[in-house]
PDB file of C-alpha atoms and ligand atoms in Angstrom:
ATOM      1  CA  UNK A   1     -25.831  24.266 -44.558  1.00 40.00           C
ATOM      2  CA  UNK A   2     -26.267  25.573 -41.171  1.00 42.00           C
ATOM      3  CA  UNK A   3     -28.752  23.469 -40.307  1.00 45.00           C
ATOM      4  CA  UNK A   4     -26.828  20.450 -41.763  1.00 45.00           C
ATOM      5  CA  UNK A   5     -23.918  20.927 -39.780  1.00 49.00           C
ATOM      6  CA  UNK A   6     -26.602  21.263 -36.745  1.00 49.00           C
ATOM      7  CA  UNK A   7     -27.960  18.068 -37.507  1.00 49.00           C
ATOM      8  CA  UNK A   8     -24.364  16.617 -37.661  1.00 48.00           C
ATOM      9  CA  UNK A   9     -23.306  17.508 -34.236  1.00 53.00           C
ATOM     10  CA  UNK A  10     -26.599  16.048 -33.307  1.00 53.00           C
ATOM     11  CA  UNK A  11     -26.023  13.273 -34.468  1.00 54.00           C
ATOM     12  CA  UNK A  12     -22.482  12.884 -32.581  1.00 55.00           C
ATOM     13  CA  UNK A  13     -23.880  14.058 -29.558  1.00 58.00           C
ATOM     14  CA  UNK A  14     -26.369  11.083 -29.255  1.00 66.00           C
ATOM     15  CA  UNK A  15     -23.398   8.693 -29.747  1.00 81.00           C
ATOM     16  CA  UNK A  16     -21.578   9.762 -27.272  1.00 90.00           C
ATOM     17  CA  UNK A  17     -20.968   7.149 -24.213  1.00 92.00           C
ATOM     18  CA  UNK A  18     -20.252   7.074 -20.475  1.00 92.00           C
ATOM     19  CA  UNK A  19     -18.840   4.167 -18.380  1.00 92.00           C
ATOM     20  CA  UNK A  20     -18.878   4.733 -14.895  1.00 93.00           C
ATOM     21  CA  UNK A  21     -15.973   3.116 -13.062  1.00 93.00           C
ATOM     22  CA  UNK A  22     -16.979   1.564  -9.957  1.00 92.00           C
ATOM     23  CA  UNK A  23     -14.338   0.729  -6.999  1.00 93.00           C
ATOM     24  CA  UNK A  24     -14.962  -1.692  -4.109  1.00 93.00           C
ATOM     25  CA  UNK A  25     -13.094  -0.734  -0.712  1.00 97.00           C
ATOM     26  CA  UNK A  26     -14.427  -2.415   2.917  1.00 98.00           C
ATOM     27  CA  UNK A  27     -14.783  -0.246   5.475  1.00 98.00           C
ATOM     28  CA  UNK A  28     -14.075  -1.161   9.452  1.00 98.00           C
ATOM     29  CA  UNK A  29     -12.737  -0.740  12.541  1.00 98.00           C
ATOM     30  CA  UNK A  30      -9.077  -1.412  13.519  1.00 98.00           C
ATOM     31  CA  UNK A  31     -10.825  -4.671  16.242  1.00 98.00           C
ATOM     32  CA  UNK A  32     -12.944  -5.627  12.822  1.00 98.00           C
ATOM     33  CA  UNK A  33      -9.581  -5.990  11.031  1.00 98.00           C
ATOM     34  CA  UNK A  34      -8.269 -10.211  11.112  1.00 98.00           C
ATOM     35  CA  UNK A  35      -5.342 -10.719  13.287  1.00 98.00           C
ATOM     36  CA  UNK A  36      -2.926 -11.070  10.317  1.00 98.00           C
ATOM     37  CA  UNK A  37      -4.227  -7.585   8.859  1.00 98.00           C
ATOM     38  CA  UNK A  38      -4.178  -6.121  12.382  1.00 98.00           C
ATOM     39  CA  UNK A  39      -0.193  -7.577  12.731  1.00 98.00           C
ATOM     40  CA  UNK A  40       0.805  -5.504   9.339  1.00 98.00           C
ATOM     41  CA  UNK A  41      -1.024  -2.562  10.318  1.00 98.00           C
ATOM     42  CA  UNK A  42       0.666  -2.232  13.852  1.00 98.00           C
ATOM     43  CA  UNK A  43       4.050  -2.771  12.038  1.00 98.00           C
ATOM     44  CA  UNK A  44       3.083  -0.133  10.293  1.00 98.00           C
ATOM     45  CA  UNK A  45       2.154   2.455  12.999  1.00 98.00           C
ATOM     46  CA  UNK A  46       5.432   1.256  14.602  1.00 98.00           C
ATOM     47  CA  UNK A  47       7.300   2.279  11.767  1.00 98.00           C
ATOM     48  CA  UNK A  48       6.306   5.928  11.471  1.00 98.00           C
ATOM     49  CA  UNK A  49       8.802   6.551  14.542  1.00 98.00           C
ATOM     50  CA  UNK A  50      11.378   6.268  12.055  1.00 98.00           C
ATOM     51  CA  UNK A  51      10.271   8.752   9.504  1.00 98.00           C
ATOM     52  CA  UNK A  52      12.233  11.368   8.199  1.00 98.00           C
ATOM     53  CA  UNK A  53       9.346  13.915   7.640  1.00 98.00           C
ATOM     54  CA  UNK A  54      11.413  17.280   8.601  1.00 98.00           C
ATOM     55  CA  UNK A  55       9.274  19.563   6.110  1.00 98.00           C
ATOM     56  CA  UNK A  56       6.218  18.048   6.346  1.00 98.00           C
ATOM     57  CA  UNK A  57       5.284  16.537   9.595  1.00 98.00           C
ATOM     58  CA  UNK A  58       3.498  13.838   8.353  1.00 98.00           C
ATOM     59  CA  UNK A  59       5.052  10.885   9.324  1.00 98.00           C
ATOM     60  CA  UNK A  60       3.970   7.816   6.871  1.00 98.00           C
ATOM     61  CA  UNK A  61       4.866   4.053   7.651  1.00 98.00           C
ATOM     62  CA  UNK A  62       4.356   1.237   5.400  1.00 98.00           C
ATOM     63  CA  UNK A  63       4.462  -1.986   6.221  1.00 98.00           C
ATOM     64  CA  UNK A  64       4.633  -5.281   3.260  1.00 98.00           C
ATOM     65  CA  UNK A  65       4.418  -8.826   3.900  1.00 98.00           C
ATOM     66  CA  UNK A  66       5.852 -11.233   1.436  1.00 98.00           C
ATOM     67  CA  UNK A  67       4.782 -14.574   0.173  1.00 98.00           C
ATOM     68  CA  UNK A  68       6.489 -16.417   2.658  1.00 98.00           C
ATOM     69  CA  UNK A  69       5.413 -14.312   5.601  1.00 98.00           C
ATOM     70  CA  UNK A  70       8.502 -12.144   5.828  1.00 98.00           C
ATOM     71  CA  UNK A  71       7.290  -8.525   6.714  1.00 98.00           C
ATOM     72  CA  UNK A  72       9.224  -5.114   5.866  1.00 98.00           C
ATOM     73  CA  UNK A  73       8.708  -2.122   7.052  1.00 98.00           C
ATOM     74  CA  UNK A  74       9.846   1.576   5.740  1.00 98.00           C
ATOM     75  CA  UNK A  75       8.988   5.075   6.191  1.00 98.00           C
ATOM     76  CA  UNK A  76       8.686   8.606   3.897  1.00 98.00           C
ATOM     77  CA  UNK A  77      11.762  10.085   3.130  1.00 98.00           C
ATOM     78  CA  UNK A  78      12.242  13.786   2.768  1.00 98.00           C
ATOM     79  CA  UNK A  79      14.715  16.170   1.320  1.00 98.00           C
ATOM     80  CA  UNK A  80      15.170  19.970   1.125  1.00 98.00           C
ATOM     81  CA  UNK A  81      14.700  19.522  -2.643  1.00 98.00           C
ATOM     82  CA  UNK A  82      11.136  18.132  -2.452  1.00 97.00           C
ATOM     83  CA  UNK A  83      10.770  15.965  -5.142  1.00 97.00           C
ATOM     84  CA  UNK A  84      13.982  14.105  -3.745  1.00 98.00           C
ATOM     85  CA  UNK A  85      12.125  12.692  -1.148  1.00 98.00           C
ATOM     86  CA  UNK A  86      10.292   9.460  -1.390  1.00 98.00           C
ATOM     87  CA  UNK A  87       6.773   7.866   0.032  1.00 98.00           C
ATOM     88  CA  UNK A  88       6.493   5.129   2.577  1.00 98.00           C
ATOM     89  CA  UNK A  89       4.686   2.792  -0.031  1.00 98.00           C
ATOM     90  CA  UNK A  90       7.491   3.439  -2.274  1.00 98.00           C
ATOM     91  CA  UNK A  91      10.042   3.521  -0.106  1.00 98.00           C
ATOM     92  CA  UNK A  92       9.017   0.244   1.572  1.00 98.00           C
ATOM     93  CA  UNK A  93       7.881  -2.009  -1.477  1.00 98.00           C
ATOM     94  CA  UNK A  94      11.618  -1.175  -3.391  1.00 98.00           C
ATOM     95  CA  UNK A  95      13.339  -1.765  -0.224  1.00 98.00           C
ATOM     96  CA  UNK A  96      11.275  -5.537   0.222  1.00 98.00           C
ATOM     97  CA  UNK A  97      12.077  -6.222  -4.030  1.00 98.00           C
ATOM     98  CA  UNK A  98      15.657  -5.339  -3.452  1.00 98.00           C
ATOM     99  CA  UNK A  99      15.846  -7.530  -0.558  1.00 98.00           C
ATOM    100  CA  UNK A 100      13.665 -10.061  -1.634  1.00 98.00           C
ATOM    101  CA  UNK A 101      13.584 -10.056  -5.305  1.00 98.00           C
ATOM    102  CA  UNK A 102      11.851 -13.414  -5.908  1.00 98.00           C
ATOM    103  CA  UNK A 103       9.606 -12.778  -3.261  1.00 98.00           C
ATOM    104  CA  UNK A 104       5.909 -11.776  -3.964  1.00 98.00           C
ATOM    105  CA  UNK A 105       4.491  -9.159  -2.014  1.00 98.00           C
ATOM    106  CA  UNK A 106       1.291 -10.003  -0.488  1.00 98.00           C
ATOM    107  CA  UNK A 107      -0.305  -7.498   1.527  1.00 98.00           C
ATOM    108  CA  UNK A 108       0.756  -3.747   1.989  1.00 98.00           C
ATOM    109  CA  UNK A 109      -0.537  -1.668   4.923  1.00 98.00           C
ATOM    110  CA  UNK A 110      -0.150   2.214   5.291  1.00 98.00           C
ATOM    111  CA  UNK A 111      -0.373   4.584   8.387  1.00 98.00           C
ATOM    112  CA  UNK A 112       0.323   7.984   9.916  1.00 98.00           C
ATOM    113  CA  UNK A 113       0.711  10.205  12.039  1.00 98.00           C
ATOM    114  CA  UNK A 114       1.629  14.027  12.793  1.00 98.00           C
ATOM    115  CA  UNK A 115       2.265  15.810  16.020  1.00 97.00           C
ATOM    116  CA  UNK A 116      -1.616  16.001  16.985  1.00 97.00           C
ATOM    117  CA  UNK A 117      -0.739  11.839  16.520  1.00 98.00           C
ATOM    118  CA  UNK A 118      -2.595   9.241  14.473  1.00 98.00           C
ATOM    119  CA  UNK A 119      -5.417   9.816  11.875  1.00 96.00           C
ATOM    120  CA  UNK A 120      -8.735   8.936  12.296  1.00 96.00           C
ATOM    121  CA  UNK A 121      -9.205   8.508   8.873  1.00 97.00           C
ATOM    122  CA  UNK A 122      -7.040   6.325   6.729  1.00 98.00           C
ATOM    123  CA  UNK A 123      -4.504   7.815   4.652  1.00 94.00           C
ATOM    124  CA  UNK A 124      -4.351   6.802   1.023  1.00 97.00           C
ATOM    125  CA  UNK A 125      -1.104   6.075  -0.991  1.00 98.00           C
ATOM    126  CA  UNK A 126      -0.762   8.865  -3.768  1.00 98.00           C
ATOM    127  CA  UNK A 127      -0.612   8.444  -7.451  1.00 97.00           C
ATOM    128  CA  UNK A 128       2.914   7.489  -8.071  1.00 97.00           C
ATOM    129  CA  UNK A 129       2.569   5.000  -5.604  1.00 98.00           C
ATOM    130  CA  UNK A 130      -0.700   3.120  -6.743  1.00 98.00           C
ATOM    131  CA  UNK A 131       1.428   3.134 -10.178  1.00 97.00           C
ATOM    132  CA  UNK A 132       4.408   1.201  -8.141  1.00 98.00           C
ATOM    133  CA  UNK A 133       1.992  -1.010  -6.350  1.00 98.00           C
ATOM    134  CA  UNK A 134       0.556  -1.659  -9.461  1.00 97.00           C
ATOM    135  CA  UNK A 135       3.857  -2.643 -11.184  1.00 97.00           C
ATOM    136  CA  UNK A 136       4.834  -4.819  -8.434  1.00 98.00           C
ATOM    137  CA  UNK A 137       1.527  -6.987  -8.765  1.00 98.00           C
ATOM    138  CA  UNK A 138       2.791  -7.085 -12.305  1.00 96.00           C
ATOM    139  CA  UNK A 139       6.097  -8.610 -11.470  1.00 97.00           C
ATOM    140  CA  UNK A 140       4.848 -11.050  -9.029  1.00 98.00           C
ATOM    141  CA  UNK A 141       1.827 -11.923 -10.984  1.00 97.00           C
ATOM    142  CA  UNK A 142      -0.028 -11.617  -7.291  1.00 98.00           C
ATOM    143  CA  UNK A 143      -2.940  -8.915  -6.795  1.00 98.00           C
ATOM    144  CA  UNK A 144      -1.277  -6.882  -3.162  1.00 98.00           C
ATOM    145  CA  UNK A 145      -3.845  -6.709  -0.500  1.00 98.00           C
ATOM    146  CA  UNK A 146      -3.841  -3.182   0.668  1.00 98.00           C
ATOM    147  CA  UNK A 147      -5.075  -1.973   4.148  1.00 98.00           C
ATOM    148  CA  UNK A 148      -5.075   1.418   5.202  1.00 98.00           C
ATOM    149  CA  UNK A 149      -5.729   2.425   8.906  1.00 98.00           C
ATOM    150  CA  UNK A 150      -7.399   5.247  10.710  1.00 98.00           C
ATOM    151  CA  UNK A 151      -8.222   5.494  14.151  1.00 98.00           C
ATOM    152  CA  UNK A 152     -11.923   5.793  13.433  1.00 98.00           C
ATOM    153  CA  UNK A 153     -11.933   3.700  10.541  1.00 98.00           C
ATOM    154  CA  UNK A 154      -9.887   1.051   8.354  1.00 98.00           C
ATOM    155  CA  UNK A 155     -10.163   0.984   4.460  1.00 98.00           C
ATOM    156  CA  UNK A 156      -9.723  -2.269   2.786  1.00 98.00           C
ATOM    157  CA  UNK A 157      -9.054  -3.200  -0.846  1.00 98.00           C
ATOM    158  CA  UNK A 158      -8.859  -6.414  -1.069  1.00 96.00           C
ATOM    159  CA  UNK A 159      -7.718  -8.045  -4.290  1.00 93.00           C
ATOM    160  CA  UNK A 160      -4.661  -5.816  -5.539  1.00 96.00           C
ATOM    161  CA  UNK A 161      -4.980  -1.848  -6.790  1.00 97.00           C
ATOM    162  CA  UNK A 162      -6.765  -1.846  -9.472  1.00 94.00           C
ATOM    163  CA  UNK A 163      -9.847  -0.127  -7.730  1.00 94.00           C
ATOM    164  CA  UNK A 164      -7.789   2.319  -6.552  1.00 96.00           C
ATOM    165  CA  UNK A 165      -6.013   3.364 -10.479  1.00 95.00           C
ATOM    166  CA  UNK A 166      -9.026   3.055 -12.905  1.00 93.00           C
ATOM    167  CA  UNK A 167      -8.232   3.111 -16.666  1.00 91.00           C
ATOM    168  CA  UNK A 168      -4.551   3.057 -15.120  1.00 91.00           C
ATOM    169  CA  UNK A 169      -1.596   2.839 -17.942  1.00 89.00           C
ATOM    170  CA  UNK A 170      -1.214  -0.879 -17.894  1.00 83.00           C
ATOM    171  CA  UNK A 171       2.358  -2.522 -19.534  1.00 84.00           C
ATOM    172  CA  UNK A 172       0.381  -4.540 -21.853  1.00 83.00           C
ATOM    173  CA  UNK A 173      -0.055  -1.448 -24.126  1.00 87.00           C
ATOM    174  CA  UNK A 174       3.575  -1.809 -24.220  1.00 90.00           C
ATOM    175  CA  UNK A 175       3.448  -5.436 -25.438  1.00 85.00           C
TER     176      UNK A 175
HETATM  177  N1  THU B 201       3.418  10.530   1.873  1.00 65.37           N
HETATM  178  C1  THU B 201       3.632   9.192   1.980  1.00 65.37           C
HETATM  179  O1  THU B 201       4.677   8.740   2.456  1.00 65.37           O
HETATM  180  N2  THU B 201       2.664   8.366   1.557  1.00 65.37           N
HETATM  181  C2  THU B 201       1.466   8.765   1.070  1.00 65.37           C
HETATM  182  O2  THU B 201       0.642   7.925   0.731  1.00 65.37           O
HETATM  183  C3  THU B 201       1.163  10.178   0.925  1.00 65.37           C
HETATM  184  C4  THU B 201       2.238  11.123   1.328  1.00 65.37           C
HETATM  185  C5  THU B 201       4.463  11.433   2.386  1.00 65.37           C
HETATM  186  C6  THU B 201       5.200  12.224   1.363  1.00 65.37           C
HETATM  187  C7  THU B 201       5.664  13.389   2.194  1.00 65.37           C
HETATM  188  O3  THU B 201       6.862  13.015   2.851  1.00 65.37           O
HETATM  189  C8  THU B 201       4.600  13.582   3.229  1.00 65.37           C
HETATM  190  O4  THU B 201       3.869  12.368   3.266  1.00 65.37           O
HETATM  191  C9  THU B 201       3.662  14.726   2.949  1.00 65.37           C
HETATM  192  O5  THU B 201       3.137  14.638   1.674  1.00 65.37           O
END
């Protein structure tokens, strides 16, 4: 019996599959970056001026441009009661769809800083944001551009977030 069950979980064992999940980002300098990724990313360092990051320190600007060329620009929000505070990403890409609601958003480019100043690596948009960015390619029907700056280096992911927010929870399942 023993051995049966043995040979069972054997059996289950050599069924078992792995998929890896592979994610293409570019790599380069802020000079490698074009001059239209360059303008969203310095929009973007401009922005953190205007952060509220009181607990923190880590001041986060976010920068969108739409399908028309518009560009808006917002900052992280915080509160005394943590969770009550919001990302740049977040704060930025509801603040463009509120403004703009038949707009597509395009491109999205994230930066910060903290009193030592900029990064040199670039900062990467949390989970609850990758979700939003997500939904918003949803709603537009238009993969977002993303480019995220550091000092010593630039990440690029070019053709929406889906690299960034593998086996992600995708509306369809709600279809
Ligand atoms: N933050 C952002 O605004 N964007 C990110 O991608 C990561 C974190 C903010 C939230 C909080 O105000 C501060 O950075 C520290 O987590």
């Amino acid at each position: 019996m023993n051995n049966l069950l043995f040979g069972c979980f054997l059996i289950k064992a050599n069924l078992m599959k792995e998929i890896i999940l592979q994610s293409k980002v570019k790599v380069c300098s802020y000079e490698e970056l074009s001059a239209e990724d360059r303008k969203l990313v310095d929009a973007a360092r401009k922005a953190t001026a205007n952060s509220y990051a009181v607990y923190s320190g880590f001041n986060v600007g976010a920068a969108v441009r739409l399908c028309d060329g518009t560009m808006v620009c917002g900052t992280n929000q915080e509160n005394a009661a943590y969770p009550s505070g919001l990302c740049a990403e977040r704060t930025t890409i509801f603040w463009a769809n509120s403004q703009y609601p038949d707009k597509a958003v395009k491109a999205l480019a994230i930066a910060a800083c903290t009193k030592e100043g900029e990064l040199a690596k670039p900062i990467t948009p949390c989970g609850a944001c990758r979700q939003v960015i997500l939904e918003t390619e949803k709603r537009f029907n238009t993969p977002i551009r993303i480019i995220l700056y550091g000092t010593e280096e630039c990440y690029i992911i070019e053709d929406g977030i889906k690299p960034l927010l593998p086996l992600c929870f995708d509306s369809e399942v709600l279809e």
